[in-house]
Amino acid sequence: MMNNPRQLALSILNDFGISEPQNIEIEDIAHALKIPIRHVGLNGCEGRILHNSKHSIITLNNNTDFETRKRFTIAHEIGHYLMHRKDSTNHNDDISSLSWFDDKNQHKVLKQEFEANEFASELLLPTDMFAASIQAKPFSPNLIRTISDHFRVSRTSVIHRFTEHGNHPICVFYTRNNKVHYWRKSEDFRYYIKGITKLPPPSDSVCAEFFNDNTIYSVEDSKQEIVKSTWLDVKDDFVDDVFYEFCLVHSSANLAISVIWED
Ligand SMILES: [Zn+2]
């Protein structure tokens, strides 16, 4: 078994002769791999996969209106099937696990969620296509939305792809139930992050506005001005320097993904 989720995804695309994943139905790959899919109404769950020693079945929530989310969920479950079925762990996936991209957490199930998300990201949007789509374009919430819509892949996965292969330094925070679970940054993001893991987000962050007042900005206002010291540990001279935050919220999961950057 190949243990690199991205290589595995590319080998699947290659096996099926797929060069433009945005133009195929991901469900067809599951059928070709002979994994049955059932569509039912699920509550608080986007999809799951059950295995015994011989068989697997994927169940998908048919109450999801977002085509993009369905595609990402199917791709994620195929990832579990290919990489994790041997240890017969069943996975129940909601938006919080489908948005989990912590590359450092070694907890077994969380690591498997990370791997399934990496697999799904690459299957739906191979890295070379991502690189071509950001060429000479500055980072902005709009760029994330445009790529996500064009390739029919989740916004969160595009944000994390940007931390790995972007052309502009960013840092991403995953905050759930008013607690920062982890952050992840581009290699060239050269600032110190405040010690906020396991704590509520900074009181002057856009993320805190969501958790405290349920504020959700419209698409036009999704690039919000903050200051450098909101999320970062900086010297006195720089605390008021301009920084930006884009906070992507999933109210149903009480989850916020914040991206911060400097223009
Ligand atoms: Zn999962």
Short mmCIF file of C-alpha atoms and ligand atoms in Angstrom, two decimals:
data_model
loop_
_atom_site.label_atom_id
_atom_site.label_comp_id
_atom_site.label_asym_id
_atom_site.label_seq_id
_atom_site.Cartn_x
_atom_site.Cartn_y
_atom_site.Cartn_z
CA MET A 1 0.00 0.00 0.00
CA MET A 2 1.31 3.37 -1.01
CA ASN A 3 1.49 5.54 2.05
CA ASN A 4 1.65 8.92 0.37
CA PRO A 5 -1.98 10.04 -0.11
CA ARG A 6 -1.13 12.49 -2.90
CA GLN A 7 0.83 9.94 -4.93
CA LEU A 8 -1.94 7.44 -4.43
CA ALA A 9 -4.52 9.92 -5.78
CA LEU A 10 -2.37 10.64 -8.83
CA SER A 11 -1.98 6.93 -9.49
CA ILE A 12 -5.79 6.52 -9.41
CA LEU A 13 -6.24 9.37 -11.91
CA ASN A 14 -3.56 7.78 -14.06
CA ASP A 15 -5.14 4.29 -13.88
CA PHE A 16 -8.47 5.69 -15.01
CA GLY A 17 -6.91 7.96 -17.64
CA ILE A 18 -8.42 11.08 -16.05
CA SER A 19 -6.73 14.35 -16.94
CA GLU A 20 -9.49 16.78 -15.94
CA PRO A 21 -11.03 15.57 -12.67
CA GLN A 22 -13.43 18.53 -12.58
CA ASN A 23 -15.22 17.04 -15.59
CA ILE A 24 -15.87 13.58 -14.16
CA GLU A 25 -18.27 12.32 -11.53
CA ILE A 26 -16.22 11.15 -8.57
CA GLU A 27 -18.95 8.66 -7.74
CA ASP A 28 -18.02 6.77 -10.92
CA ILE A 29 -14.56 6.06 -9.46
CA ALA A 30 -16.20 4.50 -6.40
CA HIS A 31 -18.39 2.34 -8.68
CA ALA A 32 -15.40 1.26 -10.74
CA LEU A 33 -13.61 0.27 -7.52
CA LYS A 34 -16.74 -1.73 -6.66
CA ILE A 35 -17.52 0.18 -3.50
CA PRO A 36 -21.29 0.45 -3.12
CA ILE A 37 -22.68 3.90 -2.29
CA ARG A 38 -25.97 4.47 -0.53
CA HIS A 39 -27.63 7.91 -0.44
CA VAL A 40 -29.70 8.53 2.66
CA GLY A 41 -30.68 11.44 4.89
CA LEU A 42 -28.08 11.80 7.65
CA ASN A 43 -27.99 14.25 10.53
CA GLY A 44 -24.76 16.01 11.43
CA CYS A 45 -22.81 13.65 9.18
CA GLU A 46 -21.79 14.12 5.54
CA GLY A 47 -20.65 10.60 4.84
CA ARG A 48 -19.28 7.43 6.34
CA ILE A 49 -17.61 4.21 5.38
CA LEU A 50 -18.02 0.80 6.98
CA HIS A 51 -15.74 -2.15 6.35
CA ASN A 52 -15.50 -5.76 7.38
CA SER A 53 -12.64 -8.00 6.32
CA LYS A 54 -14.02 -8.33 2.77
CA HIS A 55 -16.41 -5.53 1.97
CA SER A 56 -16.93 -1.82 2.33
CA ILE A 57 -19.91 0.47 1.89
CA ILE A 58 -20.06 4.25 1.66
CA THR A 59 -23.14 6.06 2.95
CA LEU A 60 -23.66 9.66 1.83
CA ASN A 61 -25.91 12.37 3.15
CA ASN A 62 -28.40 13.27 0.44
CA ASN A 63 -29.54 16.35 2.37
CA THR A 64 -26.42 18.19 1.26
CA ASP A 65 -27.20 20.81 -1.38
CA PHE A 66 -23.60 21.59 -2.15
CA GLU A 67 -22.35 19.58 -5.09
CA THR A 68 -18.79 20.47 -4.15
CA ARG A 69 -19.17 19.07 -0.65
CA LYS A 70 -20.63 15.82 -1.99
CA ARG A 71 -17.72 15.36 -4.36
CA PHE A 72 -15.21 16.07 -1.64
CA THR A 73 -16.94 13.66 0.76
CA ILE A 74 -16.97 10.81 -1.80
CA ALA A 75 -13.30 11.41 -2.63
CA HIS A 76 -12.48 11.43 1.11
CA GLU A 77 -14.30 8.11 1.68
CA ILE A 78 -12.51 6.54 -1.31
CA GLY A 79 -9.30 7.65 0.40
CA HIS A 80 -10.31 5.82 3.59
CA TYR A 81 -11.17 2.77 1.50
CA LEU A 82 -7.79 2.68 -0.22
CA MET A 83 -5.61 3.55 2.77
CA HIS A 84 -7.40 2.52 5.95
CA ARG A 85 -9.77 -0.36 5.37
CA LYS A 86 -7.25 -2.94 6.60
CA ASP A 87 -7.54 -1.88 10.22
CA SER A 88 -11.36 -1.88 10.01
CA THR A 89 -11.77 1.52 11.65
CA ASN A 90 -15.13 2.92 10.61
CA HIS A 91 -15.22 6.62 9.82
CA ASN A 92 -18.12 8.98 10.41
CA ASP A 93 -17.33 12.21 8.64
CA ASP A 94 -18.81 15.61 9.29
CA ILE A 95 -17.58 19.03 8.23
CA SER A 96 -15.07 19.10 11.06
CA SER A 97 -13.26 15.94 9.89
CA LEU A 98 -13.62 16.91 6.21
CA SER A 99 -11.84 20.17 7.09
CA TRP A 100 -9.08 18.58 9.19
CA PHE A 101 -5.68 19.30 7.62
CA ASP A 102 -3.36 19.16 10.62
CA ASP A 103 -0.17 17.62 9.27
CA LYS A 104 1.38 17.27 12.75
CA ASN A 105 -1.22 15.54 14.91
CA GLN A 106 -0.27 11.86 15.26
CA HIS A 107 -3.49 10.68 16.91
CA LYS A 108 -4.45 7.66 14.80
CA VAL A 109 -7.95 8.64 13.68
CA LEU A 110 -7.05 12.31 13.15
CA LYS A 111 -4.04 11.29 11.09
CA GLN A 112 -6.33 9.14 8.93
CA GLU A 113 -8.67 12.12 8.46
CA PHE A 114 -5.72 14.23 7.36
CA GLU A 115 -4.62 11.52 4.91
CA ALA A 116 -8.13 11.10 3.47
CA ASN A 117 -8.36 14.89 2.99
CA GLU A 118 -4.97 15.06 1.31
CA PHE A 119 -6.03 12.22 -0.98
CA ALA A 120 -9.35 13.93 -1.82
CA SER A 121 -7.63 17.28 -2.47
CA GLU A 122 -5.20 15.76 -4.92
CA LEU A 123 -7.79 13.56 -6.63
CA LEU A 124 -10.07 16.54 -7.31
CA LEU A 125 -7.33 19.07 -7.99
CA PRO A 126 -3.84 17.73 -8.81
CA THR A 127 -1.01 19.93 -7.55
CA ASP A 128 0.26 20.90 -11.01
CA MET A 129 -3.21 22.16 -11.98
CA PHE A 130 -3.39 24.09 -8.72
CA ALA A 131 0.02 25.65 -9.37
CA ALA A 132 -1.06 26.73 -12.86
CA SER A 133 -4.29 28.24 -11.51
CA ILE A 134 -2.57 30.59 -9.04
CA GLN A 135 0.26 31.72 -11.29
CA ALA A 136 0.82 35.48 -11.06
CA LYS A 137 -2.33 35.95 -8.99
CA PRO A 138 -2.13 37.53 -5.52
CA PHE A 139 -3.71 35.72 -2.58
CA SER A 140 -7.33 36.74 -1.93
CA PRO A 141 -10.54 35.12 -0.68
CA ASN A 142 -11.83 35.52 -4.21
CA LEU A 143 -8.97 33.47 -5.65
CA ILE A 144 -9.81 30.66 -3.20
CA ARG A 145 -13.49 30.75 -4.22
CA THR A 146 -12.70 30.87 -7.94
CA ILE A 147 -10.41 27.82 -7.77
CA SER A 148 -12.83 25.96 -5.52
CA ASP A 149 -15.76 26.59 -7.91
CA HIS A 150 -13.82 25.82 -11.06
CA PHE A 151 -12.38 22.52 -9.82
CA ARG A 152 -15.41 21.62 -7.69
CA VAL A 153 -13.25 21.06 -4.63
CA SER A 154 -13.82 22.34 -1.07
CA ARG A 155 -12.68 25.82 -0.14
CA THR A 156 -10.85 24.55 2.94
CA SER A 157 -8.82 22.13 0.84
CA VAL A 158 -7.81 24.96 -1.52
CA ILE A 159 -6.73 27.07 1.46
CA HIS A 160 -4.53 24.26 2.76
CA ARG A 161 -3.13 23.62 -0.68
CA PHE A 162 -2.14 27.27 -0.64
CA THR A 163 -0.13 26.76 2.56
CA GLU A 164 1.74 23.92 0.85
CA HIS A 165 2.16 25.20 -2.69
CA GLY A 166 1.04 28.82 -2.67
CA ASN A 167 2.94 31.84 -3.91
CA HIS A 168 2.20 34.09 -0.92
CA PRO A 169 2.77 33.42 2.81
CA ILE A 170 -0.41 32.67 4.77
CA CYS A 171 -1.30 31.08 8.11
CA VAL A 172 -4.49 29.06 8.73
CA PHE A 173 -6.26 28.50 12.07
CA TYR A 174 -8.84 25.79 12.77
CA THR A 175 -11.22 26.90 15.52
CA ARG A 176 -14.08 24.72 16.68
CA ASN A 177 -16.49 25.33 19.56
CA ASN A 178 -14.63 28.56 20.30
CA LYS A 179 -11.31 26.78 20.77
CA VAL A 180 -8.29 26.98 18.44
CA HIS A 181 -7.32 23.36 17.68
CA TYR A 182 -4.30 23.90 15.45
CA TRP A 183 -2.69 26.26 13.00
CA ARG A 184 -0.65 25.61 9.91
CA LYS A 185 1.45 28.07 7.90
CA SER A 186 3.34 28.43 4.66
CA GLU A 187 7.06 27.77 4.91
CA ASP A 188 7.80 31.41 4.12
CA PHE A 189 5.36 32.83 6.71
CA ARG A 190 8.02 34.21 9.03
CA TYR A 191 6.16 35.34 12.12
CA TYR A 192 5.67 33.87 15.55
CA ILE A 193 2.14 32.72 16.26
CA LYS A 194 0.68 33.58 19.67
CA GLY A 195 0.28 30.67 22.09
CA ILE A 196 -3.44 30.24 21.46
CA THR A 197 -3.84 26.52 20.82
CA LYS A 198 -6.64 25.08 23.03
CA LEU A 199 -7.74 28.66 23.86
CA PRO A 200 -10.49 30.86 22.38
CA PRO A 201 -9.43 32.88 19.30
CA PRO A 202 -7.97 36.39 19.95
CA SER A 203 -10.70 38.80 21.07
CA ASP A 204 -10.01 41.23 18.21
CA SER A 205 -10.03 38.54 15.48
CA VAL A 206 -12.74 38.07 12.84
CA CYS A 207 -13.00 34.51 14.13
CA ALA A 208 -13.99 35.79 17.61
CA GLU A 209 -16.72 37.93 16.02
CA PHE A 210 -18.27 34.72 14.68
CA PHE A 211 -18.10 32.84 17.97
CA ASN A 212 -19.13 35.80 20.16
CA ASP A 213 -21.76 37.56 18.02
CA ASN A 214 -22.38 35.12 15.18
CA THR A 215 -21.06 37.71 12.71
CA ILE A 216 -20.63 36.30 9.21
CA TYR A 217 -19.30 38.66 6.54
CA SER A 218 -20.67 38.70 3.01
CA VAL A 219 -18.53 37.63 0.08
CA GLU A 220 -17.70 41.28 -0.75
CA ASP A 221 -16.51 41.92 2.81
CA SER A 222 -14.75 38.62 3.40
CA LYS A 223 -11.31 40.27 3.37
CA GLN A 224 -11.28 41.97 6.78
CA GLU A 225 -8.58 44.26 8.09
CA ILE A 226 -6.98 43.26 11.42
CA VAL A 227 -3.61 44.20 12.93
CA LYS A 228 -0.41 42.23 13.00
CA SER A 229 -0.65 41.63 16.75
CA THR A 230 -4.14 40.05 16.52
CA TRP A 231 -2.83 36.51 15.96
CA LEU A 232 0.93 37.10 16.04
CA ASP A 233 3.58 37.78 18.61
CA VAL A 234 5.28 40.92 17.33
CA LYS A 235 7.54 43.64 18.72
CA ASP A 236 5.89 46.82 20.02
CA ASP A 237 6.77 48.85 16.92
CA PHE A 238 4.72 46.55 14.67
CA VAL A 239 1.62 45.73 16.70
CA ASP A 240 -0.65 48.03 14.68
CA ASP A 241 0.65 47.09 11.23
CA VAL A 242 -2.12 46.13 8.83
CA PHE A 243 -2.89 42.43 8.38
CA TYR A 244 -5.90 40.68 6.85
CA GLU A 245 -8.17 37.84 7.93
CA PHE A 246 -10.58 35.76 5.85
CA CYS A 247 -12.80 33.65 8.10
CA LEU A 248 -14.64 30.78 6.44
CA VAL A 249 -17.42 29.59 8.77
CA HIS A 250 -19.47 26.41 8.99
CA SER A 251 -22.21 27.32 11.45
CA SER A 252 -23.68 23.81 11.55
CA ALA A 253 -20.37 22.42 12.85
CA ASN A 254 -19.54 25.51 14.96
CA LEU A 255 -16.32 25.62 12.96
CA ALA A 256 -14.29 28.54 11.62
CA ILE A 257 -11.26 28.39 9.33
CA SER A 258 -9.32 31.66 9.48
CA VAL A 259 -6.64 32.64 7.01
CA ILE A 260 -4.35 35.56 7.83
CA TRP A 261 -1.93 37.30 5.48
CA GLU A 262 -0.19 40.55 4.66
CA ASP A 263 -0.67 42.16 1.25
ZN ZN B 1 -12.90 10.58 7.38
#
